[in-house]
Amino acid sequence: MKIFHDKGYHSILPDQLAAYYQTGAELPGLPFMITFDDAHVEQYTLALPVLEKYQFKAVFFVMTVCIDKKGFLSAKQIASLSSVGHVIGVHTWDHPNMAKQQQLNWKLEIDKPKKRLEEIIGKPINCFAFPYGAWTMQVLQGLKQRGFTTAFQLQGKQSAEQPLLTIRRIMVNGASKPELLIKHITTVFQ
């Protein structure tokens, strides 16, 4: 995060990206988005202080089956993240591969998690992250019908018809070298 900060990158959030796509709203110089999946407690205990140090905001995609379980975010931590300007998004109830589901249980995997998270943070949620980055056009339609305006995959091809529901991301782990990550971002996403 220090390298991103020192090079002049600015974190943006899903609504800013949506406004850019929909209306041409201006983004800050060198925009990038920080996202976290699965709701591991280290996102609060380790990542949050670093985000605060560099004044970056992030999106936390929560798998609701894990809330309040050992090693995962509590409802109180999720509410706290939202209250200081981070975005909370849905990551399903228990992480199914949505592209391989013949009959996705929308109520269990999407509707209930969305409602639970909205109750925790006290505001509407309109962003989603696909488990495994896997999606189908049918799933995109279902998300759109449920009020999601942005959805995030991994590095697959973005849909020309639904670019905001197939936003690409790079998976980063502890072995990722910052300079290589910046190079990857500038070559893949430019």
Short mmCIF file of N, CA and C in Angstrom, two decimals:
data_model
loop_
_atom_site.label_atom_id
_atom_site.label_comp_id
_atom_site.label_asym_id
_atom_site.label_seq_id
_atom_site.Cartn_x
_atom_site.Cartn_y
_atom_site.Cartn_z
N MET A 1 0.82 -1.19 0.00
CA MET A 1 0.00 0.00 0.00
C MET A 1 0.87 1.26 0.00
N LYS A 2 2.01 1.16 0.64
CA LYS A 2 2.92 2.32 0.67
C LYS A 2 3.35 2.69 -0.75
N ILE A 3 3.69 1.70 -1.55
CA ILE A 3 4.12 1.98 -2.92
C ILE A 3 2.99 2.62 -3.72
N PHE A 4 1.77 2.10 -3.59
CA PHE A 4 0.63 2.71 -4.28
C PHE A 4 0.47 4.16 -3.82
N HIS A 5 0.54 4.37 -2.54
CA HIS A 5 0.40 5.72 -2.00
C HIS A 5 1.50 6.63 -2.53
N ASP A 6 2.74 6.16 -2.44
CA ASP A 6 3.88 7.00 -2.85
C ASP A 6 3.89 7.29 -4.35
N LYS A 7 3.33 6.42 -5.15
CA LYS A 7 3.27 6.64 -6.60
C LYS A 7 2.05 7.48 -7.01
N GLY A 8 1.21 7.85 -6.04
CA GLY A 8 0.09 8.73 -6.34
C GLY A 8 -1.21 8.05 -6.72
N TYR A 9 -1.34 6.77 -6.42
CA TYR A 9 -2.60 6.07 -6.69
C TYR A 9 -3.67 6.51 -5.70
N HIS A 10 -4.93 6.48 -6.16
CA HIS A 10 -6.07 6.85 -5.33
C HIS A 10 -7.07 5.70 -5.33
N SER A 11 -7.49 5.27 -4.16
CA SER A 11 -8.49 4.21 -4.10
C SER A 11 -9.85 4.79 -4.50
N ILE A 12 -10.60 3.99 -5.23
CA ILE A 12 -11.97 4.37 -5.59
C ILE A 12 -12.90 3.25 -5.14
N LEU A 13 -14.18 3.55 -5.15
CA LEU A 13 -15.20 2.59 -4.71
C LEU A 13 -16.16 2.28 -5.86
N PRO A 14 -16.95 1.23 -5.73
CA PRO A 14 -17.80 0.80 -6.85
C PRO A 14 -18.72 1.87 -7.41
N ASP A 15 -19.32 2.70 -6.57
CA ASP A 15 -20.22 3.73 -7.09
C ASP A 15 -19.48 4.75 -7.94
N GLN A 16 -18.22 5.04 -7.60
CA GLN A 16 -17.42 5.95 -8.42
C GLN A 16 -17.16 5.33 -9.80
N LEU A 17 -16.83 4.05 -9.81
CA LEU A 17 -16.58 3.37 -11.08
C LEU A 17 -17.86 3.32 -11.91
N ALA A 18 -18.98 3.04 -11.27
CA ALA A 18 -20.26 3.01 -11.99
C ALA A 18 -20.57 4.37 -12.59
N ALA A 19 -20.34 5.44 -11.83
CA ALA A 19 -20.60 6.80 -12.34
C ALA A 19 -19.70 7.11 -13.53
N TYR A 20 -18.47 6.64 -13.49
CA TYR A 20 -17.54 6.83 -14.61
C TYR A 20 -18.09 6.14 -15.86
N TYR A 21 -18.52 4.89 -15.73
CA TYR A 21 -19.07 4.15 -16.87
C TYR A 21 -20.37 4.77 -17.38
N GLN A 22 -21.24 5.16 -16.47
CA GLN A 22 -22.59 5.60 -16.85
C GLN A 22 -22.67 7.05 -17.30
N THR A 23 -21.88 7.93 -16.69
CA THR A 23 -22.03 9.35 -17.00
C THR A 23 -20.74 10.04 -17.40
N GLY A 24 -19.64 9.29 -17.36
CA GLY A 24 -18.36 9.90 -17.66
C GLY A 24 -17.80 10.71 -16.51
N ALA A 25 -18.35 10.51 -15.31
CA ALA A 25 -17.85 11.24 -14.14
C ALA A 25 -16.35 11.04 -14.01
N GLU A 26 -15.70 12.06 -13.56
CA GLU A 26 -14.24 12.03 -13.47
C GLU A 26 -13.78 11.15 -12.31
N LEU A 27 -12.70 10.42 -12.56
CA LEU A 27 -12.05 9.63 -11.52
C LEU A 27 -10.75 10.34 -11.13
N PRO A 28 -10.27 10.11 -9.92
CA PRO A 28 -8.99 10.72 -9.54
C PRO A 28 -7.86 10.13 -10.38
N GLY A 29 -6.73 10.78 -10.38
CA GLY A 29 -5.57 10.26 -11.10
C GLY A 29 -5.14 8.92 -10.53
N LEU A 30 -4.71 8.02 -11.39
CA LEU A 30 -4.26 6.69 -11.01
C LEU A 30 -5.24 5.99 -10.07
N PRO A 31 -6.47 5.78 -10.53
CA PRO A 31 -7.46 5.12 -9.67
C PRO A 31 -7.22 3.61 -9.61
N PHE A 32 -7.48 3.04 -8.47
CA PHE A 32 -7.48 1.59 -8.32
C PHE A 32 -8.45 1.23 -7.20
N MET A 33 -8.91 -0.01 -7.22
CA MET A 33 -9.87 -0.44 -6.22
C MET A 33 -9.26 -1.58 -5.41
N ILE A 34 -9.45 -1.52 -4.12
CA ILE A 34 -8.98 -2.55 -3.21
C ILE A 34 -10.19 -3.36 -2.78
N THR A 35 -10.15 -4.67 -2.98
CA THR A 35 -11.27 -5.52 -2.58
C THR A 35 -10.76 -6.68 -1.74
N PHE A 36 -11.60 -7.11 -0.82
CA PHE A 36 -11.32 -8.27 0.02
C PHE A 36 -12.51 -9.20 -0.04
N ASP A 37 -12.25 -10.48 -0.13
CA ASP A 37 -13.32 -11.48 -0.17
C ASP A 37 -13.30 -12.34 1.09
N ASP A 38 -14.43 -12.92 1.39
CA ASP A 38 -14.61 -14.01 2.37
C ASP A 38 -14.73 -13.59 3.82
N ALA A 39 -14.38 -12.37 4.19
CA ALA A 39 -14.60 -11.85 5.55
C ALA A 39 -13.67 -12.43 6.61
N HIS A 40 -12.42 -12.66 6.27
CA HIS A 40 -11.45 -13.11 7.28
C HIS A 40 -11.17 -11.98 8.26
N VAL A 41 -11.01 -12.31 9.53
CA VAL A 41 -10.82 -11.30 10.56
C VAL A 41 -9.56 -10.47 10.34
N GLU A 42 -8.55 -11.03 9.70
CA GLU A 42 -7.31 -10.28 9.43
C GLU A 42 -7.56 -9.07 8.54
N GLN A 43 -8.64 -9.08 7.80
CA GLN A 43 -8.97 -7.91 6.99
C GLN A 43 -9.25 -6.71 7.89
N TYR A 44 -9.73 -6.98 9.08
CA TYR A 44 -10.02 -5.93 10.05
C TYR A 44 -8.81 -5.65 10.94
N THR A 45 -8.19 -6.71 11.42
CA THR A 45 -7.11 -6.52 12.38
C THR A 45 -5.78 -6.13 11.74
N LEU A 46 -5.51 -6.59 10.52
CA LEU A 46 -4.25 -6.30 9.85
C LEU A 46 -4.38 -5.29 8.71
N ALA A 47 -5.35 -5.52 7.83
CA ALA A 47 -5.47 -4.66 6.64
C ALA A 47 -6.04 -3.28 6.96
N LEU A 48 -7.03 -3.22 7.82
CA LEU A 48 -7.67 -1.93 8.11
C LEU A 48 -6.69 -0.88 8.62
N PRO A 49 -5.80 -1.19 9.56
CA PRO A 49 -4.84 -0.16 9.99
C PRO A 49 -3.95 0.34 8.85
N VAL A 50 -3.60 -0.52 7.91
CA VAL A 50 -2.79 -0.09 6.76
C VAL A 50 -3.62 0.80 5.84
N LEU A 51 -4.85 0.42 5.60
CA LEU A 51 -5.73 1.26 4.78
C LEU A 51 -5.87 2.64 5.41
N GLU A 52 -6.08 2.67 6.71
CA GLU A 52 -6.23 3.95 7.41
C GLU A 52 -4.95 4.79 7.33
N LYS A 53 -3.81 4.15 7.47
CA LYS A 53 -2.53 4.86 7.42
C LYS A 53 -2.37 5.61 6.11
N TYR A 54 -2.78 4.98 5.01
CA TYR A 54 -2.61 5.60 3.69
C TYR A 54 -3.89 6.25 3.16
N GLN A 55 -4.91 6.30 3.99
CA GLN A 55 -6.20 6.92 3.65
C GLN A 55 -6.84 6.29 2.42
N PHE A 56 -6.75 4.98 2.32
CA PHE A 56 -7.39 4.24 1.24
C PHE A 56 -8.71 3.66 1.76
N LYS A 57 -9.68 3.56 0.87
CA LYS A 57 -10.95 2.89 1.17
C LYS A 57 -10.99 1.60 0.35
N ALA A 58 -11.74 0.62 0.87
CA ALA A 58 -11.80 -0.69 0.22
C ALA A 58 -13.22 -1.22 0.21
N VAL A 59 -13.39 -2.32 -0.52
CA VAL A 59 -14.66 -3.03 -0.58
C VAL A 59 -14.44 -4.38 0.09
N PHE A 60 -15.33 -4.72 1.01
CA PHE A 60 -15.25 -5.98 1.74
C PHE A 60 -16.45 -6.84 1.33
N PHE A 61 -16.17 -7.91 0.57
CA PHE A 61 -17.23 -8.82 0.12
C PHE A 61 -17.36 -9.94 1.14
N VAL A 62 -18.52 -9.99 1.77
CA VAL A 62 -18.73 -10.86 2.92
C VAL A 62 -19.53 -12.10 2.54
N MET A 63 -18.99 -13.25 2.92
CA MET A 63 -19.68 -14.53 2.85
C MET A 63 -20.41 -14.67 4.19
N THR A 64 -21.73 -14.57 4.19
CA THR A 64 -22.47 -14.40 5.44
C THR A 64 -22.48 -15.64 6.34
N VAL A 65 -22.22 -16.81 5.80
CA VAL A 65 -22.17 -18.01 6.64
C VAL A 65 -21.09 -17.87 7.72
N CYS A 66 -20.11 -17.02 7.49
CA CYS A 66 -18.95 -16.88 8.39
C CYS A 66 -19.12 -15.81 9.46
N ILE A 67 -20.10 -14.95 9.33
CA ILE A 67 -20.22 -13.82 10.26
C ILE A 67 -20.28 -14.31 11.70
N ASP A 68 -19.48 -13.68 12.54
CA ASP A 68 -19.41 -13.96 13.97
C ASP A 68 -18.79 -15.32 14.31
N LYS A 69 -18.16 -15.96 13.34
CA LYS A 69 -17.46 -17.21 13.62
C LYS A 69 -15.99 -16.93 13.85
N LYS A 70 -15.33 -17.80 14.59
CA LYS A 70 -13.92 -17.64 14.91
C LYS A 70 -13.10 -17.51 13.62
N GLY A 71 -12.26 -16.48 13.57
CA GLY A 71 -11.41 -16.26 12.41
C GLY A 71 -12.05 -15.42 11.32
N PHE A 72 -13.28 -15.00 11.54
CA PHE A 72 -14.00 -14.22 10.52
C PHE A 72 -14.55 -12.93 11.14
N LEU A 73 -14.98 -12.02 10.30
CA LEU A 73 -15.51 -10.75 10.76
C LEU A 73 -16.78 -10.94 11.59
N SER A 74 -16.90 -10.11 12.59
CA SER A 74 -18.14 -10.07 13.37
C SER A 74 -19.08 -9.05 12.74
N ALA A 75 -20.33 -9.12 13.11
CA ALA A 75 -21.30 -8.14 12.63
C ALA A 75 -20.87 -6.73 13.06
N LYS A 76 -20.33 -6.61 14.27
CA LYS A 76 -19.88 -5.32 14.77
C LYS A 76 -18.73 -4.77 13.92
N GLN A 77 -17.79 -5.62 13.53
CA GLN A 77 -16.67 -5.18 12.69
C GLN A 77 -17.15 -4.78 11.30
N ILE A 78 -18.09 -5.52 10.76
CA ILE A 78 -18.66 -5.18 9.44
C ILE A 78 -19.32 -3.80 9.51
N ALA A 79 -20.11 -3.57 10.55
CA ALA A 79 -20.76 -2.26 10.72
C ALA A 79 -19.71 -1.16 10.88
N SER A 80 -18.66 -1.45 11.59
CA SER A 80 -17.59 -0.46 11.79
C SER A 80 -16.92 -0.10 10.47
N LEU A 81 -16.63 -1.10 9.66
CA LEU A 81 -16.01 -0.85 8.35
C LEU A 81 -16.89 0.08 7.52
N SER A 82 -18.17 -0.21 7.49
CA SER A 82 -19.10 0.61 6.72
C SER A 82 -19.18 2.03 7.28
N SER A 83 -19.18 2.15 8.59
CA SER A 83 -19.36 3.47 9.21
C SER A 83 -18.19 4.42 8.94
N VAL A 84 -17.02 3.88 8.60
CA VAL A 84 -15.87 4.75 8.30
C VAL A 84 -15.62 4.89 6.79
N GLY A 85 -16.60 4.48 5.98
CA GLY A 85 -16.53 4.77 4.56
C GLY A 85 -16.11 3.63 3.64
N HIS A 86 -15.87 2.45 4.20
CA HIS A 86 -15.59 1.29 3.34
C HIS A 86 -16.92 0.74 2.84
N VAL A 87 -16.89 0.01 1.75
CA VAL A 87 -18.09 -0.54 1.16
C VAL A 87 -18.21 -2.01 1.54
N ILE A 88 -19.41 -2.42 1.88
CA ILE A 88 -19.69 -3.83 2.17
C ILE A 88 -20.47 -4.38 0.99
N GLY A 89 -20.04 -5.54 0.50
CA GLY A 89 -20.71 -6.19 -0.62
C GLY A 89 -21.03 -7.63 -0.29
N VAL A 90 -21.88 -8.20 -1.09
CA VAL A 90 -22.31 -9.60 -0.92
C VAL A 90 -21.35 -10.53 -1.65
N HIS A 91 -21.02 -11.64 -1.00
CA HIS A 91 -20.18 -12.69 -1.59
C HIS A 91 -20.85 -14.05 -1.40
N THR A 92 -22.15 -14.06 -1.40
CA THR A 92 -23.03 -15.22 -1.21
C THR A 92 -23.06 -15.65 0.25
N TRP A 93 -23.83 -16.69 0.50
CA TRP A 93 -23.90 -17.26 1.84
C TRP A 93 -22.70 -18.16 2.09
N ASP A 94 -22.45 -19.11 1.16
CA ASP A 94 -21.39 -20.09 1.42
C ASP A 94 -20.48 -20.39 0.24
N HIS A 95 -20.34 -19.44 -0.69
CA HIS A 95 -19.31 -19.51 -1.74
C HIS A 95 -19.52 -20.59 -2.81
N PRO A 96 -20.71 -20.71 -3.39
CA PRO A 96 -20.88 -21.69 -4.47
C PRO A 96 -20.30 -21.17 -5.78
N ASN A 97 -19.94 -22.08 -6.66
CA ASN A 97 -19.53 -21.70 -8.01
C ASN A 97 -20.81 -21.45 -8.80
N MET A 98 -21.16 -20.21 -8.98
CA MET A 98 -22.45 -19.85 -9.59
C MET A 98 -22.54 -20.23 -11.06
N ALA A 99 -21.43 -20.38 -11.72
CA ALA A 99 -21.45 -20.78 -13.14
C ALA A 99 -21.76 -22.26 -13.29
N LYS A 100 -21.60 -23.03 -12.23
CA LYS A 100 -21.85 -24.48 -12.30
C LYS A 100 -23.15 -24.89 -11.64
N GLN A 101 -23.90 -23.93 -11.14
CA GLN A 101 -25.17 -24.23 -10.47
C GLN A 101 -26.28 -24.36 -11.50
N GLN A 102 -26.88 -25.52 -11.57
CA GLN A 102 -28.03 -25.70 -12.47
C GLN A 102 -29.22 -24.89 -11.97
N GLN A 103 -29.48 -25.00 -10.68
CA GLN A 103 -30.58 -24.26 -10.06
C GLN A 103 -30.04 -23.54 -8.84
N LEU A 104 -29.58 -22.33 -9.03
CA LEU A 104 -29.04 -21.55 -7.92
C LEU A 104 -30.16 -21.22 -6.94
N ASN A 105 -29.90 -21.44 -5.67
CA ASN A 105 -30.86 -21.09 -4.64
C ASN A 105 -30.68 -19.60 -4.33
N TRP A 106 -31.37 -18.76 -5.08
CA TRP A 106 -31.22 -17.31 -4.99
C TRP A 106 -31.56 -16.80 -3.60
N LYS A 107 -32.59 -17.36 -3.00
CA LYS A 107 -32.99 -16.89 -1.67
C LYS A 107 -31.88 -17.14 -0.66
N LEU A 108 -31.31 -18.33 -0.65
CA LEU A 108 -30.26 -18.68 0.30
C LEU A 108 -28.95 -17.97 0.01
N GLU A 109 -28.54 -17.95 -1.26
CA GLU A 109 -27.20 -17.46 -1.61
C GLU A 109 -27.10 -15.95 -1.83
N ILE A 110 -28.20 -15.32 -2.21
CA ILE A 110 -28.13 -13.89 -2.53
C ILE A 110 -29.10 -13.05 -1.69
N ASP A 111 -30.36 -13.41 -1.71
CA ASP A 111 -31.37 -12.57 -1.06
C ASP A 111 -31.16 -12.44 0.45
N LYS A 112 -31.01 -13.56 1.13
CA LYS A 112 -30.82 -13.52 2.59
C LYS A 112 -29.50 -12.86 2.97
N PRO A 113 -28.37 -13.18 2.29
CA PRO A 113 -27.13 -12.48 2.63
C PRO A 113 -27.23 -10.96 2.42
N LYS A 114 -27.84 -10.55 1.33
CA LYS A 114 -28.00 -9.11 1.06
C LYS A 114 -28.80 -8.45 2.19
N LYS A 115 -29.90 -9.08 2.56
CA LYS A 115 -30.76 -8.54 3.61
C LYS A 115 -30.01 -8.49 4.95
N ARG A 116 -29.30 -9.55 5.28
CA ARG A 116 -28.56 -9.59 6.56
C ARG A 116 -27.51 -8.49 6.61
N LEU A 117 -26.76 -8.34 5.54
CA LEU A 117 -25.71 -7.31 5.52
C LEU A 117 -26.31 -5.91 5.57
N GLU A 118 -27.42 -5.70 4.87
CA GLU A 118 -28.09 -4.39 4.92
C GLU A 118 -28.58 -4.08 6.33
N GLU A 119 -29.04 -5.10 7.04
CA GLU A 119 -29.46 -4.90 8.43
C GLU A 119 -28.26 -4.54 9.31
N ILE A 120 -27.13 -5.17 9.07
CA ILE A 120 -25.93 -4.91 9.87
C ILE A 120 -25.42 -3.49 9.65
N ILE A 121 -25.37 -3.05 8.39
CA ILE A 121 -24.77 -1.73 8.11
C ILE A 121 -25.80 -0.60 8.04
N GLY A 122 -27.08 -0.95 7.96
CA GLY A 122 -28.13 0.08 7.96
C GLY A 122 -28.27 0.85 6.67
N LYS A 123 -27.82 0.26 5.57
CA LYS A 123 -27.99 0.92 4.27
C LYS A 123 -28.02 -0.12 3.15
N PRO A 124 -28.51 0.27 1.98
CA PRO A 124 -28.61 -0.68 0.86
C PRO A 124 -27.23 -1.14 0.37
N ILE A 125 -27.21 -2.36 -0.12
CA ILE A 125 -26.00 -2.92 -0.71
C ILE A 125 -26.28 -3.17 -2.19
N ASN A 126 -25.36 -2.71 -3.05
CA ASN A 126 -25.57 -2.89 -4.48
C ASN A 126 -24.36 -3.48 -5.20
N CYS A 127 -23.39 -4.02 -4.46
CA CYS A 127 -22.24 -4.63 -5.13
C CYS A 127 -22.05 -6.07 -4.67
N PHE A 128 -21.47 -6.86 -5.56
CA PHE A 128 -21.39 -8.31 -5.39
C PHE A 128 -20.06 -8.81 -5.95
N ALA A 129 -19.52 -9.85 -5.36
CA ALA A 129 -18.33 -10.51 -5.90
C ALA A 129 -18.66 -11.98 -6.14
N PHE A 130 -18.37 -12.45 -7.36
CA PHE A 130 -18.64 -13.84 -7.72
C PHE A 130 -17.64 -14.77 -7.04
N PRO A 131 -18.11 -15.78 -6.31
CA PRO A 131 -17.18 -16.79 -5.81
C PRO A 131 -16.43 -17.41 -6.98
N TYR A 132 -15.14 -17.57 -6.82
CA TYR A 132 -14.26 -18.11 -7.86
C TYR A 132 -14.22 -17.23 -9.11
N GLY A 133 -14.86 -16.08 -9.08
CA GLY A 133 -14.91 -15.20 -10.24
C GLY A 133 -15.82 -15.72 -11.34
N ALA A 134 -16.60 -16.78 -11.05
CA ALA A 134 -17.38 -17.48 -12.07
C ALA A 134 -18.79 -16.91 -12.21
N TRP A 135 -19.20 -16.66 -13.44
CA TRP A 135 -20.52 -16.09 -13.70
C TRP A 135 -21.07 -16.59 -15.03
N THR A 136 -22.36 -16.39 -15.22
CA THR A 136 -23.04 -16.66 -16.49
C THR A 136 -23.97 -15.48 -16.77
N MET A 137 -24.44 -15.37 -18.00
CA MET A 137 -25.36 -14.29 -18.33
C MET A 137 -26.65 -14.41 -17.51
N GLN A 138 -27.09 -15.62 -17.25
CA GLN A 138 -28.30 -15.83 -16.43
C GLN A 138 -28.09 -15.27 -15.02
N VAL A 139 -26.93 -15.50 -14.46
CA VAL A 139 -26.62 -14.98 -13.12
C VAL A 139 -26.59 -13.45 -13.15
N LEU A 140 -26.03 -12.87 -14.21
CA LEU A 140 -25.99 -11.41 -14.30
C LEU A 140 -27.41 -10.84 -14.28
N GLN A 141 -28.32 -11.48 -14.99
CA GLN A 141 -29.71 -11.02 -15.02
C GLN A 141 -30.33 -11.09 -13.63
N GLY A 142 -30.06 -12.19 -12.92
CA GLY A 142 -30.59 -12.33 -11.57
C GLY A 142 -30.07 -11.27 -10.62
N LEU A 143 -28.80 -10.94 -10.74
CA LEU A 143 -28.22 -9.90 -9.89
C LEU A 143 -28.84 -8.54 -10.21
N LYS A 144 -28.99 -8.26 -11.49
CA LYS A 144 -29.57 -6.99 -11.92
C LYS A 144 -31.00 -6.85 -11.38
N GLN A 145 -31.77 -7.93 -11.43
CA GLN A 145 -33.14 -7.91 -10.92
C GLN A 145 -33.20 -7.65 -9.42
N ARG A 146 -32.12 -7.97 -8.72
CA ARG A 146 -32.07 -7.80 -7.27
C ARG A 146 -31.41 -6.48 -6.86
N GLY A 147 -31.18 -5.60 -7.81
CA GLY A 147 -30.69 -4.27 -7.49
C GLY A 147 -29.18 -4.10 -7.41
N PHE A 148 -28.43 -5.11 -7.83
CA PHE A 148 -26.98 -4.96 -7.84
C PHE A 148 -26.58 -4.14 -9.06
N THR A 149 -25.74 -3.15 -8.84
CA THR A 149 -25.28 -2.30 -9.94
C THR A 149 -23.86 -2.61 -10.37
N THR A 150 -23.09 -3.23 -9.47
CA THR A 150 -21.73 -3.65 -9.80
C THR A 150 -21.50 -5.07 -9.28
N ALA A 151 -20.75 -5.84 -10.07
CA ALA A 151 -20.37 -7.19 -9.65
C ALA A 151 -18.95 -7.44 -10.15
N PHE A 152 -18.19 -8.16 -9.37
CA PHE A 152 -16.76 -8.34 -9.61
C PHE A 152 -16.42 -9.80 -9.83
N GLN A 153 -15.65 -10.02 -10.87
CA GLN A 153 -15.14 -11.35 -11.20
C GLN A 153 -13.64 -11.36 -10.94
N LEU A 154 -12.93 -12.26 -11.61
CA LEU A 154 -11.47 -12.22 -11.55
C LEU A 154 -10.99 -11.69 -12.89
N GLN A 155 -10.07 -12.35 -13.54
CA GLN A 155 -9.48 -11.81 -14.75
C GLN A 155 -10.14 -12.28 -16.04
N GLY A 156 -11.34 -12.83 -15.96
CA GLY A 156 -12.03 -13.26 -17.17
C GLY A 156 -12.41 -12.09 -18.05
N LYS A 157 -12.91 -12.40 -19.21
CA LYS A 157 -13.31 -11.36 -20.15
C LYS A 157 -14.54 -10.63 -19.62
N GLN A 158 -14.49 -9.32 -19.70
CA GLN A 158 -15.61 -8.49 -19.26
C GLN A 158 -16.72 -8.55 -20.30
N SER A 159 -17.96 -8.62 -19.86
CA SER A 159 -19.10 -8.65 -20.76
C SER A 159 -19.30 -7.28 -21.40
N ALA A 160 -19.40 -7.24 -22.72
CA ALA A 160 -19.66 -5.99 -23.42
C ALA A 160 -21.07 -5.48 -23.11
N GLU A 161 -22.01 -6.41 -22.88
CA GLU A 161 -23.40 -6.04 -22.60
C GLU A 161 -23.58 -5.59 -21.15
N GLN A 162 -22.82 -6.15 -20.23
CA GLN A 162 -22.96 -5.84 -18.81
C GLN A 162 -21.59 -5.59 -18.17
N PRO A 163 -20.87 -4.56 -18.61
CA PRO A 163 -19.51 -4.36 -18.08
C PRO A 163 -19.47 -4.10 -16.57
N LEU A 164 -20.48 -3.44 -16.03
CA LEU A 164 -20.48 -3.14 -14.60
C LEU A 164 -20.81 -4.36 -13.74
N LEU A 165 -21.35 -5.40 -14.36
CA LEU A 165 -21.64 -6.63 -13.61
C LEU A 165 -20.57 -7.69 -13.84
N THR A 166 -19.51 -7.33 -14.54
CA THR A 166 -18.39 -8.26 -14.79
C THR A 166 -17.05 -7.53 -14.67
N ILE A 167 -16.94 -6.70 -13.66
CA ILE A 167 -15.71 -5.93 -13.45
C ILE A 167 -14.58 -6.88 -13.09
N ARG A 168 -13.45 -6.69 -13.78
CA ARG A 168 -12.30 -7.58 -13.59
C ARG A 168 -11.46 -7.15 -12.40
N ARG A 169 -10.82 -8.15 -11.76
CA ARG A 169 -9.92 -7.89 -10.64
C ARG A 169 -8.70 -8.79 -10.75
N ILE A 170 -7.70 -8.47 -9.99
CA ILE A 170 -6.49 -9.30 -9.89
C ILE A 170 -6.45 -9.87 -8.48
N MET A 171 -6.24 -11.17 -8.37
CA MET A 171 -6.09 -11.78 -7.06
C MET A 171 -4.66 -11.58 -6.58
N VAL A 172 -4.52 -11.03 -5.40
CA VAL A 172 -3.21 -10.73 -4.82
C VAL A 172 -3.05 -11.55 -3.55
N ASN A 173 -1.87 -12.10 -3.37
CA ASN A 173 -1.60 -12.82 -2.13
C ASN A 173 -0.33 -12.28 -1.50
N GLY A 174 0.06 -12.85 -0.39
CA GLY A 174 1.22 -12.36 0.34
C GLY A 174 2.53 -12.44 -0.42
N ALA A 175 2.59 -13.27 -1.44
CA ALA A 175 3.82 -13.41 -2.22
C ALA A 175 3.89 -12.41 -3.38
N SER A 176 2.83 -11.66 -3.59
CA SER A 176 2.81 -10.69 -4.69
C SER A 176 3.80 -9.57 -4.42
N LYS A 177 4.62 -9.28 -5.39
CA LYS A 177 5.60 -8.20 -5.30
C LYS A 177 4.94 -6.90 -5.77
N PRO A 178 5.01 -5.83 -4.98
CA PRO A 178 4.32 -4.59 -5.32
C PRO A 178 4.65 -4.04 -6.71
N GLU A 179 5.90 -3.99 -7.08
CA GLU A 179 6.26 -3.43 -8.39
C GLU A 179 5.71 -4.29 -9.53
N LEU A 180 5.71 -5.62 -9.35
CA LEU A 180 5.13 -6.49 -10.38
C LEU A 180 3.62 -6.32 -10.45
N LEU A 181 3.00 -6.10 -9.31
CA LEU A 181 1.56 -5.86 -9.28
C LEU A 181 1.21 -4.58 -10.03
N ILE A 182 1.95 -3.53 -9.79
CA ILE A 182 1.71 -2.26 -10.50
C ILE A 182 1.92 -2.46 -12.00
N LYS A 183 2.96 -3.18 -12.38
CA LYS A 183 3.19 -3.46 -13.80
C LYS A 183 2.03 -4.24 -14.40
N HIS A 184 1.55 -5.24 -13.66
CA HIS A 184 0.42 -6.04 -14.12
C HIS A 184 -0.83 -5.18 -14.28
N ILE A 185 -1.08 -4.32 -13.32
CA ILE A 185 -2.25 -3.43 -13.39
C ILE A 185 -2.17 -2.54 -14.61
N THR A 186 -1.00 -1.97 -14.85
CA THR A 186 -0.87 -1.03 -15.97
C THR A 186 -0.89 -1.72 -17.33
N THR A 187 -0.57 -3.00 -17.39
CA THR A 187 -0.63 -3.68 -18.68
C THR A 187 -1.96 -4.38 -18.91
N VAL A 188 -2.58 -4.90 -17.88
CA VAL A 188 -3.85 -5.63 -18.03
C VAL A 188 -5.04 -4.70 -18.09
N PHE A 189 -5.03 -3.64 -17.28
CA PHE A 189 -6.21 -2.80 -17.15
C PHE A 189 -6.14 -1.46 -17.85
N GLN A 190 -5.11 -1.22 -18.63
CA GLN A 190 -5.01 0.05 -19.34
C GLN A 190 -5.45 -0.09 -20.77
#
